[in-house]
XYZ file of C-alpha atoms in Angstrom:
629
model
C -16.093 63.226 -0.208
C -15.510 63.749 -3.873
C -15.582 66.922 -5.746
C -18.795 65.915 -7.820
C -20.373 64.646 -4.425
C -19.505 68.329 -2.750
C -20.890 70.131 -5.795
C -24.197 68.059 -5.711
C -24.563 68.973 -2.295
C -24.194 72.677 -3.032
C -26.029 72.620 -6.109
C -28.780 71.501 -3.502
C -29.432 74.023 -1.423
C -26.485 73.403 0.773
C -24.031 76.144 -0.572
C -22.334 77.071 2.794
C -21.596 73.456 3.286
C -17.484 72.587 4.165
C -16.646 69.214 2.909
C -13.333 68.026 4.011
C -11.156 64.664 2.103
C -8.417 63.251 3.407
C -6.427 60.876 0.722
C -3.232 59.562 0.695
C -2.553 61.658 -2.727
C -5.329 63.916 -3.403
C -8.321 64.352 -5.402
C -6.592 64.557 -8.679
C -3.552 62.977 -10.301
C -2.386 59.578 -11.469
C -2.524 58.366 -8.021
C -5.906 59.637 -7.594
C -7.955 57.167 -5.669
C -5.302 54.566 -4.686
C -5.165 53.716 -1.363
C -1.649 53.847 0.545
C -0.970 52.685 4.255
C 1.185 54.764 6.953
C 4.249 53.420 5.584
C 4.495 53.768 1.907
C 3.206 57.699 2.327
C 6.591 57.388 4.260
C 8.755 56.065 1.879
C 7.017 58.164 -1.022
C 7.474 61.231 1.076
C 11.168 61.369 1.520
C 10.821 60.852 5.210
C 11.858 57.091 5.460
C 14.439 57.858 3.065
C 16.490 60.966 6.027
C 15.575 58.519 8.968
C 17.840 56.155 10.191
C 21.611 55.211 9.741
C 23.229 55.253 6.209
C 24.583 51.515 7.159
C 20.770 50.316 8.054
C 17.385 50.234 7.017
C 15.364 53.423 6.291
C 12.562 54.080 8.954
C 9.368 55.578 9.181
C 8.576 57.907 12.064
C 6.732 55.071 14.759
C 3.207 54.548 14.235
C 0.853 56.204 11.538
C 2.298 59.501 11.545
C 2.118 59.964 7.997
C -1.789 59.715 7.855
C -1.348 61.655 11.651
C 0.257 64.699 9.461
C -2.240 64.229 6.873
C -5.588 64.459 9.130
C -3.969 67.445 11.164
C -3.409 69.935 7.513
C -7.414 68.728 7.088
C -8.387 70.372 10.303
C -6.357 73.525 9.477
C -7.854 73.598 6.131
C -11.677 73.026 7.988
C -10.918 75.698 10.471
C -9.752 77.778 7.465
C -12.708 77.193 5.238
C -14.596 77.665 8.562
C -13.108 81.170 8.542
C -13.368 82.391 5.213
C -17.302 81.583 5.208
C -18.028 83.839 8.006
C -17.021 86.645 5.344
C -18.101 84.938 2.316
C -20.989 83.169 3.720
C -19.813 80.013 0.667
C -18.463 76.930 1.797
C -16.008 74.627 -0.255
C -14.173 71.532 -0.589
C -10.971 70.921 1.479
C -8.162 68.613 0.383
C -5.650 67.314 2.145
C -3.256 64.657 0.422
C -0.666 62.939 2.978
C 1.572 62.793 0.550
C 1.813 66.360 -0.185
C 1.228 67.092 3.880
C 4.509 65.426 4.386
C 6.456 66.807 1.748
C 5.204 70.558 2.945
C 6.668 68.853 6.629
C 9.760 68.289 4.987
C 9.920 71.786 3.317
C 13.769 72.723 4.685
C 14.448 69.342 3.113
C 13.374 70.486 -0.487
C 14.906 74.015 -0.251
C 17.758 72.579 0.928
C 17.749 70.222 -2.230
C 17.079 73.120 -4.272
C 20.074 75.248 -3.084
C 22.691 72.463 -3.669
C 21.414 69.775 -5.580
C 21.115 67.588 -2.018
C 18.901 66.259 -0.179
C 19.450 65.275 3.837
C 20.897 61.942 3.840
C 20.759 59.620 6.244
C 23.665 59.831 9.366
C 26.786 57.985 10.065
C 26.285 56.013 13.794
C 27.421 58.093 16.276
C 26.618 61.508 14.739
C 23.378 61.916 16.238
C 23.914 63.713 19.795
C 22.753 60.603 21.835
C 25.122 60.100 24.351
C 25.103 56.920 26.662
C 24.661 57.610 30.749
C 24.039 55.826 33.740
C 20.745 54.488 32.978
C 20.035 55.088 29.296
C 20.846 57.891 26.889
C 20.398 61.774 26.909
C 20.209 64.092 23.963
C 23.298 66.857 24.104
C 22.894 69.781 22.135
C 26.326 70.882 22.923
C 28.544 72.351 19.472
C 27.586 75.254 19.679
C 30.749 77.183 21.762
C 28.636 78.373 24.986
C 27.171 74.922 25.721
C 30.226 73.202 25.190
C 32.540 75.361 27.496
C 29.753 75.058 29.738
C 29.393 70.968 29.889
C 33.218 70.853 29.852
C 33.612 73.099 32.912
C 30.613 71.412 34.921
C 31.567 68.043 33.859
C 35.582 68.674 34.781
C 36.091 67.612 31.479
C 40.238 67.394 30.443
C 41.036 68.607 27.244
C 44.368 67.990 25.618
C 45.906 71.985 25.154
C 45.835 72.332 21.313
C 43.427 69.348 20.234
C 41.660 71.805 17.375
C 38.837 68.719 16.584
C 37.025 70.502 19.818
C 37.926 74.104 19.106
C 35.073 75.420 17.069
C 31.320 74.733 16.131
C 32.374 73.434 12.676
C 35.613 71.332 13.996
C 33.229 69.803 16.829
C 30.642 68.577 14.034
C 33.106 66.962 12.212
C 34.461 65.226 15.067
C 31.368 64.012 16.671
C 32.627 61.012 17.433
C 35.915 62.075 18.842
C 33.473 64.742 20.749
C 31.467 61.312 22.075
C 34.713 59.615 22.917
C 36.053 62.315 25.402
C 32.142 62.989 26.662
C 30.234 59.531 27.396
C 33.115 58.482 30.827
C 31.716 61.268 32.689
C 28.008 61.353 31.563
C 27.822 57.239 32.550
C 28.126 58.190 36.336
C 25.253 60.268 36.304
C 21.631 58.985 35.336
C 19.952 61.019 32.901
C 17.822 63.367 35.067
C 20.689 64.020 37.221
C 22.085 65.530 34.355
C 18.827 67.222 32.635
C 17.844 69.159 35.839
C 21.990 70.209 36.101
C 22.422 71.525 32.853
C 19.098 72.711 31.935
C 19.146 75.743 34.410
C 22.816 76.762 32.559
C 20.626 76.727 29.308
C 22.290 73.757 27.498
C 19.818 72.272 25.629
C 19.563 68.530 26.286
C 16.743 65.858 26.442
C 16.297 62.309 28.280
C 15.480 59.488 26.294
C 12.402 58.241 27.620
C 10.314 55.174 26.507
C 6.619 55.576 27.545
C 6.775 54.089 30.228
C 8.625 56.994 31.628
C 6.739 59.564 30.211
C 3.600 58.213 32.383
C 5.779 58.512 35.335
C 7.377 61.752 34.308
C 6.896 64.809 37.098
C 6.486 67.460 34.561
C 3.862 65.551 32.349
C 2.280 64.795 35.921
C 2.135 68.307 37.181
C 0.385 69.545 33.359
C -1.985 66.524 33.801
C -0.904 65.290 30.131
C -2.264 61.983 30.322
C -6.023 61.003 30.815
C -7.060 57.500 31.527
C -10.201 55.728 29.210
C -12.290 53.511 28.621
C -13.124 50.206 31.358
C -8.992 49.003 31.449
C -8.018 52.952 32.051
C -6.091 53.245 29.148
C -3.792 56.002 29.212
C -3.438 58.472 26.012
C -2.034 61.857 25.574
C -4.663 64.795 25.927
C -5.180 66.695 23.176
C -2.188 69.309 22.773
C -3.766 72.490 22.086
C -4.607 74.393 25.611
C -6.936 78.021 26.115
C -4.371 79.186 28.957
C -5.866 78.183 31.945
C -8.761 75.909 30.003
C -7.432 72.097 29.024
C -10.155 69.915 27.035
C -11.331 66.970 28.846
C -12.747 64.340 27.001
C -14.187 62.368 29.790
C -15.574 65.477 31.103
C -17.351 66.770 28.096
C -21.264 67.231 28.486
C -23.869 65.842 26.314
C -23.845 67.335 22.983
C -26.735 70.331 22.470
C -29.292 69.705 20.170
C -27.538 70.201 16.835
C -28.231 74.008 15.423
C -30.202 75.036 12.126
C -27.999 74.218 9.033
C -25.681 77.137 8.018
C -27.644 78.587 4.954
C -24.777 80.599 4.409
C -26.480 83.702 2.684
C -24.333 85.427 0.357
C -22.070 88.599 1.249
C -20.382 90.771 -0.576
C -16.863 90.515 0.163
C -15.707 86.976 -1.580
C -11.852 86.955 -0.521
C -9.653 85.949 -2.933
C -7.362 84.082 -0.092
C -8.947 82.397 2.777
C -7.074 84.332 5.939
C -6.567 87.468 3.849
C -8.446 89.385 6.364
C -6.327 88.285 9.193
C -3.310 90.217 10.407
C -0.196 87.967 12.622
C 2.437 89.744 14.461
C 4.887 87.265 14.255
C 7.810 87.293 17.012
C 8.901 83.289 16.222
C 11.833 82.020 15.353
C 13.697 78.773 14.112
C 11.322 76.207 12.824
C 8.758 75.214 15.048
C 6.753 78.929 14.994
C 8.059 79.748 12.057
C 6.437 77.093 10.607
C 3.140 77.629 12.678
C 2.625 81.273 10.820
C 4.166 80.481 7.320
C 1.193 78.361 6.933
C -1.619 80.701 8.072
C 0.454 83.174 5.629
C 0.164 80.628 2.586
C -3.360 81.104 3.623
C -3.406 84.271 3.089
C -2.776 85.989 6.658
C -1.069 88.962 6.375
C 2.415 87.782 8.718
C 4.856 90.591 9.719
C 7.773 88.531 10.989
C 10.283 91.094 13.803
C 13.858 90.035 14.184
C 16.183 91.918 15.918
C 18.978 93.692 14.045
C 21.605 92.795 16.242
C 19.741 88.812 17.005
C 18.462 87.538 13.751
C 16.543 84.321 13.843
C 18.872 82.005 14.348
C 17.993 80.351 11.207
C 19.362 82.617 9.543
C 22.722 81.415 9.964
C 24.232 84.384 11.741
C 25.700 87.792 10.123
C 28.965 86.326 9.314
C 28.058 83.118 7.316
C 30.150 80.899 9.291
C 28.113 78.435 10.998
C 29.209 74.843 10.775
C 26.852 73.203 8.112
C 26.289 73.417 5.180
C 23.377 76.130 4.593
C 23.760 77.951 1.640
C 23.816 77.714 -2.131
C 26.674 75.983 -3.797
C 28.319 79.202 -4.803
C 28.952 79.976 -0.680
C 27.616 81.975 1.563
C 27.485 85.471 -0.289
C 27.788 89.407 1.202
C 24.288 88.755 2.855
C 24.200 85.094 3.957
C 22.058 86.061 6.696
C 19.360 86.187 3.743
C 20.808 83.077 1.911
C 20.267 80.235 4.812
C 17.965 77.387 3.445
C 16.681 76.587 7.048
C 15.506 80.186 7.461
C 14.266 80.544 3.618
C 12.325 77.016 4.338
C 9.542 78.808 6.626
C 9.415 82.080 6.237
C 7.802 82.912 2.566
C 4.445 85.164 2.063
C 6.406 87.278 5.541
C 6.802 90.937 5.760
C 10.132 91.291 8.157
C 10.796 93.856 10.031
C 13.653 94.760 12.967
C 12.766 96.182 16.284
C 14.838 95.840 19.440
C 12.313 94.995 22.084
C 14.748 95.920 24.900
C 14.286 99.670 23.642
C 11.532 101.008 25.391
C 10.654 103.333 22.002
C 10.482 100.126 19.726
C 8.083 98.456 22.724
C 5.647 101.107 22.249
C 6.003 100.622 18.381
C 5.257 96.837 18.829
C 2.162 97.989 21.199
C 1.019 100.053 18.059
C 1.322 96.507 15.383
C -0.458 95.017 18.011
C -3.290 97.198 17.881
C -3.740 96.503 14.486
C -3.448 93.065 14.568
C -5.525 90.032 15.066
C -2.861 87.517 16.737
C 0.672 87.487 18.213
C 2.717 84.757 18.024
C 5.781 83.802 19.896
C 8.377 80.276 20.894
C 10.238 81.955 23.677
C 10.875 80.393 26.890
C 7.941 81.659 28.978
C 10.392 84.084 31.354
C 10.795 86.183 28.020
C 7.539 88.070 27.246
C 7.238 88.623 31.061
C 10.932 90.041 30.629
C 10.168 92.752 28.199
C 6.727 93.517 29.903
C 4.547 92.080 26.858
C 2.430 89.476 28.813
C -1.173 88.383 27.848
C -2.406 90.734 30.204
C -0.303 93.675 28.648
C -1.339 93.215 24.829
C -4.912 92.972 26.195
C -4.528 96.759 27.647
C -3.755 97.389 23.663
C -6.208 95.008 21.869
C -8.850 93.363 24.013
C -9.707 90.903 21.659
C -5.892 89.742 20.659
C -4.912 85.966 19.992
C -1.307 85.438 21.725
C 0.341 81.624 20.845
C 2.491 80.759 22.616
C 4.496 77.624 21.618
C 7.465 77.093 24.606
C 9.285 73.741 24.502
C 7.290 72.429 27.490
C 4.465 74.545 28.117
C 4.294 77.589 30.028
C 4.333 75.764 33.229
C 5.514 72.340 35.377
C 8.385 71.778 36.462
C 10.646 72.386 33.068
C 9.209 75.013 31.622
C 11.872 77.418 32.059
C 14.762 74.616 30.484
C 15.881 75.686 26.969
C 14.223 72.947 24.319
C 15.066 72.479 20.179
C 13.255 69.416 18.140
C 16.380 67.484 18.686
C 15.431 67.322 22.533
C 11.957 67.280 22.278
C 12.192 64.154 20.072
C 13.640 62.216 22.902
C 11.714 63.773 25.744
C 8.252 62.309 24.226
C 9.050 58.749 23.530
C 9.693 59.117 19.819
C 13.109 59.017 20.086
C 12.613 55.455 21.897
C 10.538 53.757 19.295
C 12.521 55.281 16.088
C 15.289 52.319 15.509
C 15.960 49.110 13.906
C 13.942 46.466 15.632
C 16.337 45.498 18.852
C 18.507 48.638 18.282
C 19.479 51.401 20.020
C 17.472 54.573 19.977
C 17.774 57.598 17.510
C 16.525 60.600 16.564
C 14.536 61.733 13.315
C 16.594 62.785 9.710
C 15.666 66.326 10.374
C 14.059 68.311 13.556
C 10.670 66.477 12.659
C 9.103 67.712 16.042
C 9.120 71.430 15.262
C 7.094 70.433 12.198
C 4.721 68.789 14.380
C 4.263 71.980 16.853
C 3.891 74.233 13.851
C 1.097 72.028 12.461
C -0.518 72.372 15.690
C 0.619 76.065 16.352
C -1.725 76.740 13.619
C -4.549 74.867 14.275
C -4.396 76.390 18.011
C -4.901 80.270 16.328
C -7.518 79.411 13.487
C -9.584 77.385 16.289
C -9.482 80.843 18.447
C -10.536 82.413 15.756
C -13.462 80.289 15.372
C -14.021 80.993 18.789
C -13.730 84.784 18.437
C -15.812 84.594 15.428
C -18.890 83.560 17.793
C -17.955 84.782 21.119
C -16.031 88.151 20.355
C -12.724 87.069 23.010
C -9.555 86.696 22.784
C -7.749 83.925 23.398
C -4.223 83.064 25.240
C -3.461 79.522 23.573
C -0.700 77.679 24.837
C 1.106 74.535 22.635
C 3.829 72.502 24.357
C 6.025 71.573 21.808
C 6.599 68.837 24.057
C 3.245 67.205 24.668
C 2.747 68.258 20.860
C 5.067 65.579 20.021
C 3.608 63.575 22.726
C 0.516 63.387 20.443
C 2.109 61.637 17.964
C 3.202 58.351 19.658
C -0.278 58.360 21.645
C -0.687 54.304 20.228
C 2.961 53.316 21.526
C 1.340 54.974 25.379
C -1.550 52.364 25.254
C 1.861 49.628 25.417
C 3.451 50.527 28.594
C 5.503 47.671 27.675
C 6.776 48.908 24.843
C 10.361 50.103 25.550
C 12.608 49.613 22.258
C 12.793 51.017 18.651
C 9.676 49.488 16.617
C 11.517 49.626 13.210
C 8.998 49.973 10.976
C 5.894 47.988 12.534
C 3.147 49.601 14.246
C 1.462 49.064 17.614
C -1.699 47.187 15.720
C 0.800 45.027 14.161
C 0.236 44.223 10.453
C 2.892 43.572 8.217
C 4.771 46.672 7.217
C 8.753 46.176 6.619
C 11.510 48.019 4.750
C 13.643 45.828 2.844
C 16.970 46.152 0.488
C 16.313 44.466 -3.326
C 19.594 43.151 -5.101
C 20.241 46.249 -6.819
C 20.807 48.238 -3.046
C 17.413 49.981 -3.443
C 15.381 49.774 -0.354
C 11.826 48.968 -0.884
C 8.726 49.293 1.307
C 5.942 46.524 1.655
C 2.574 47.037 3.457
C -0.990 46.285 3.006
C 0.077 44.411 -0.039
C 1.579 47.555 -1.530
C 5.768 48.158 -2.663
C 6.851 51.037 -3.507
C 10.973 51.948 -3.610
C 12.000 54.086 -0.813
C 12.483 57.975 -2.308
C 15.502 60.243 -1.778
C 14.220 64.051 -1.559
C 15.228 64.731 -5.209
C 13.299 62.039 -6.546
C 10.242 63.355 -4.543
C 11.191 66.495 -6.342
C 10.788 64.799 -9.367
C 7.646 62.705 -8.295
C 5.263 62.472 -11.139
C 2.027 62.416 -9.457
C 2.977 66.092 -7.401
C 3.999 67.516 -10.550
C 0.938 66.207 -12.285
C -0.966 68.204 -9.555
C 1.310 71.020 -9.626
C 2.511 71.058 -5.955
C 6.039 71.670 -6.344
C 6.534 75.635 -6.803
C 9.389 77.843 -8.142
C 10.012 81.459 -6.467
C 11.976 84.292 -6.681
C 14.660 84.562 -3.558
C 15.866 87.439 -1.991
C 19.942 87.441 -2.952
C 19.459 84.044 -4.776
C 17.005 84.209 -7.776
C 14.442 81.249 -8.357
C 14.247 78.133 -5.548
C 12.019 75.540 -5.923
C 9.771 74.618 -2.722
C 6.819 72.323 -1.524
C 3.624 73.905 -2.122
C 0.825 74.984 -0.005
C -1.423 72.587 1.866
C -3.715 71.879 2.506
C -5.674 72.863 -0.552
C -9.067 74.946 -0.266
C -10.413 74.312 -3.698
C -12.790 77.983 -3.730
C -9.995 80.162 -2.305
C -7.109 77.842 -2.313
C -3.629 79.612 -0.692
C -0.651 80.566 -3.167
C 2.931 80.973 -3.002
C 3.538 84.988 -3.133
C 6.969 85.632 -2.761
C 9.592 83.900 -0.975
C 11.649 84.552 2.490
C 12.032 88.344 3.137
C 15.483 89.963 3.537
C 16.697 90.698 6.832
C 14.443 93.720 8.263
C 13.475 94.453 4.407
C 9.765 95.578 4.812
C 11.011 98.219 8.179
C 10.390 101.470 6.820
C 7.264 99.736 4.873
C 5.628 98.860 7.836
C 6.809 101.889 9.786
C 5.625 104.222 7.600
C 2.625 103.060 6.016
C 0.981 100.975 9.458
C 2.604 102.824 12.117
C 2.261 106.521 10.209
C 6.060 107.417 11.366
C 7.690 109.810 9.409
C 11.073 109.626 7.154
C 13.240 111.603 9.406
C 12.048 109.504 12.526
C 12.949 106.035 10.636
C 16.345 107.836 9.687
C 17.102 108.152 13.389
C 15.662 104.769 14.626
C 18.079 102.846 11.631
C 21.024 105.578 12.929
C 20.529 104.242 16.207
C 20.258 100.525 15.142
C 16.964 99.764 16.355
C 15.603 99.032 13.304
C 16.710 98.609 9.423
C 18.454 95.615 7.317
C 20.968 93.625 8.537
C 22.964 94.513 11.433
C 24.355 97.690 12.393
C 26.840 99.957 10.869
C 29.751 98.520 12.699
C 28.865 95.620 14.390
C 30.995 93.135 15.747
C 28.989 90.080 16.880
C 28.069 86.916 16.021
């Protein structure tokens, strides 16, 4: 639907009415109105551009995921819209442009562009953490010092004494393939579950490579009932990822559809908000990308997000205290005295965020989480499930507090099956649900995604999972427990390739329906993308940032950075056009907004806060004389 077609519809008795347009580039702009298939959103985006090998063709993510990303920020905006007119009683137009849904996917992309004038490039072969075993390949999450000791010691690995390419996180990076060298002779003796159910329980995060074939035959996916059959041939497709705990939609179950309701005359109230979600409150326990993500975009909304770290366990995307993690994650002029606060990946997810510290293991900070909770409308958390249970915070227990609370949960593989206590990242995940199988040069070997595209994925559905219990709340008056496996999240995605059981090897950049779609290099060395009759050259992520057609529609943003002035970043989608969501303020400091929120929503007083930062349970950055990590 066009604008003018929305406003006639208003303008005719139909004011509560919620239109929502998915484009490939929006409403507005020079591109206005062009249609775009799957793979030139890619290579417009800046995705095609990160994937594959810097010797080989860029690649789109398999299948339509482009359009995929684009139709999921339209249901989020719907559900949004949906929410704001139970206060306003108005409806609106909703926008969502693929284009600009991808680019807000790739937001750790742009910020990291912005910091250092880079962009992810694509890697070198054999960087990637795919190691060959007995009977395919297996992602290894293993720099990082615990996991390696770990798959040295279980694997009876011999080291050389003194050989310093293995002898730190950074050193190990820049010897990856050394690092494969010395690995792969004792991972090809074991097959690839052999070695995911033997260093899983250690927590060493690793993934099997599985085509989907596999993933129909998979125990874990069996035991959550993942798949459902359609249609006469029994076609097998993914269910839909987004679960009520203990509730799972079933298609082929659903009843008749009731007699449709009286139209929603939407009578006007009072209250207009100026944001759609400003009414909404998030307690917001998530960390790394993949829930980070999930709540950064209910906050562009509006939703007032108070992020808790830990003052002694940051968010790992923060880097760490000390700034000496082994990329490169900080502005070109280093680290800093805070780099905890300068770390693109965390700045990437985290803006429109109060932060705040609380040790959870302290039985006086518990009770002071019990009191946010009471004020809030949802709680969100990626832990593996055995953590809430740990610190006595189950469903059950923020129930006892707020009966009507929204808890997400967003574990790696659901919050039960056989895996759901093994440690997951995107960089597992990707492999675990097929995509990992079908990203590659046609005949190839597998690989994984440019950057950790399946926590994206989880966070776009993260969200969708707490504004649809919120629709639900909004007419029934429950809570909700809602559950998103990162895992089957991802699963989503590839749901053509799962109609192909035959389809076991990288799909370069063709899709199950066929068509022709290719990537191909011109004599200059620029790589250009054909489909549907279309070409368009294949974008690094500082061209995007320099894409005519966002700036024309002013997506791109500039903010003001705790500890590093102005960044630039993707802007919000999707785009409500009555109460559209803004970019506030950027990432939060390290525990900055703890004696805000203390004092002003919990009601303690000064000299209590003074004793609570004395005894390091709460504050900015970590503790007066620290010495970890």
């Amino acid at each position: 639907m066009r604008r003018t077609e929305w406003r006639r519809a208003a303008a005719a008795g139909h004011p509560a009415l919620i239109a929502v347009s998915v484009t490939p580039f929006g409403l507005s702009g020079p591109w206005a109105g062009r249609e775009a298939p799957d793979l030139i959103i890619s290579a417009l985006s800046g995705m095609a551009g990160i994937n594959g090998y810097a010797d080989g063709m860029p690649l789109r993510e398999p299948g339509q995921q482009a359009e995929m990303v684009g139709a999921l920020m339209g249901f989020i905006g719907a559900l949004a819209a949906l929410e704001e007119r139970e206060q306003s009683g108005l409806g609106q137009l909703v926008e969502s442009s693929c284009l600009e849904a991808m680019v807000n996917v790739l937001a750790p992309a742009v910020v990291e562009w912005s910091y250092t004038g880079r962009g992810p490039q694509q890697r070198q072969r054999g960087t990637d953490m795919l190691f060959q075993c007995a009977d395919g390949w297996m992602s290894l999450y293993i720099t990082a010092n615990k996991a390696w000791e770990t798959i040295v010691t279980v694997l009876d690995v011999r080291l050389e004494a003194g050989d310093e390419r293995f002898a730190s996180e950074l050193s190990r990076r820049k010897h990856a393939a050394a690092m494969r060298d010395v690995l792969e002779p004792h991972l090809l003796s074991r097959t690839r579950k052999e070695l995911f159910d033997l260093l899983s329980p250690m927590r060493v995060v690793v993934g099997m490579v599985a085509a989907p074939k596999d993933l129909l035959a998979d125990e874990h996916l069996a035991a959550r009932d993942a798949f459902v059959r359609v249609g006469a041939d029994a076609t097998p497709i993914p269910r839909v990822p987004i679960r009520t705990r203990g509730e799972r939609l079933k298609p082929e179950l659903m009843p008749a559809p009731a007699p449709a309701p009286a139209p929603f005359r939407g009578a006007a109230k009072s209250r207009r908000p100026a944001l759609p979600l400003e009414h909404i409150v998030v307690t917001d326990l998530t960390q790394a990308w993949a829930g980070s993500y999930a709540t950064q975009l209910l906050a562009d909304l509006g939703a007032k997000v108070i992020k808790i770290e830990s003052r002694t366990r940051p968010d790992p995307w923060r880097g760490g205290f000390r700034g000496e993690r082994g990329i490169q994650a900080y502005p070109s002029d280093g680290p800093g005295e805070r780099p905890y606060n300068r770390m693109w990946l965390a700045n990437s997810v985290n803006r429109n965020k109060m932060d705040i510290t609380l040790d959870l293991s302290n039985p006086e900070c518990r009770e002071l989480f019990l009191a946010l909770v009471r004020q809030s409308d949802v709680v969100a958390e990626n832990f593996t499930p055995r953590v809430l249970p740990n610190f006595g915070l189950e469903y059950e227990r923020l129930r006892q507090e707020k009966e009507d609370i929204i808890l997400l949960s967003m574990p790696g593989y659901g919050l039960d099956g056989p895996y759901s206590d093994y440690p997951a990242i995107g960089g597992t995940i990707e492999p675990m649900s097929g995509n990992s199988a079908l990203l590659g040069e046609p005949g190839g070997l597998p690989q994984t995604s440019g950057l950790m595209y399946p926590d994206a994925v989880a966070g776009l559905h993260g969200a969708a999972a707490v504004l649809a219990a919120l629709r639900r709340k909004a007419r029934t008056g429950a809570g909700s427990h809602m559950e998103i496996s990162q895992h089957e999240s991802m699963l989503s995605m590839t749901a053509p390739f799962h109609a192909h059981e035959w389809w076991e090897t990288p799909a370069g950049n063709r899709a199950p329906a066929g068509g022709d779609a290719r990537v191909e290099q011109g004599a200059s060395g620029q790589w250009v993308a054909s489909a549907g009759g279309l070409t368009e050259a294949v974008r690094s992520i500082a061209e995007v940032a320099g894409c005519e057609h966002l700036a024309a529609r002013g997506f791109f943003v500039d903010v003001e950075q705790v500890d590093i002035g102005r960044q630039r970043m993707a802007g919000v989608s999707p785009l409500l056009h009555r109460t559209p969501g803004s970019v506030r303020w950027g990432t939060p400091g390290h525990g900055q907004d703890s004696r805000r929120v203390l004092r002003e929503l919990l009601g303690l007083d000064e000299r209590t806060i003074d004793r609570l930062e004395a005894e390091g349970l709460t504050g900015e950055g970590p503790p007066s004389g620290w010495q970890g990590d």
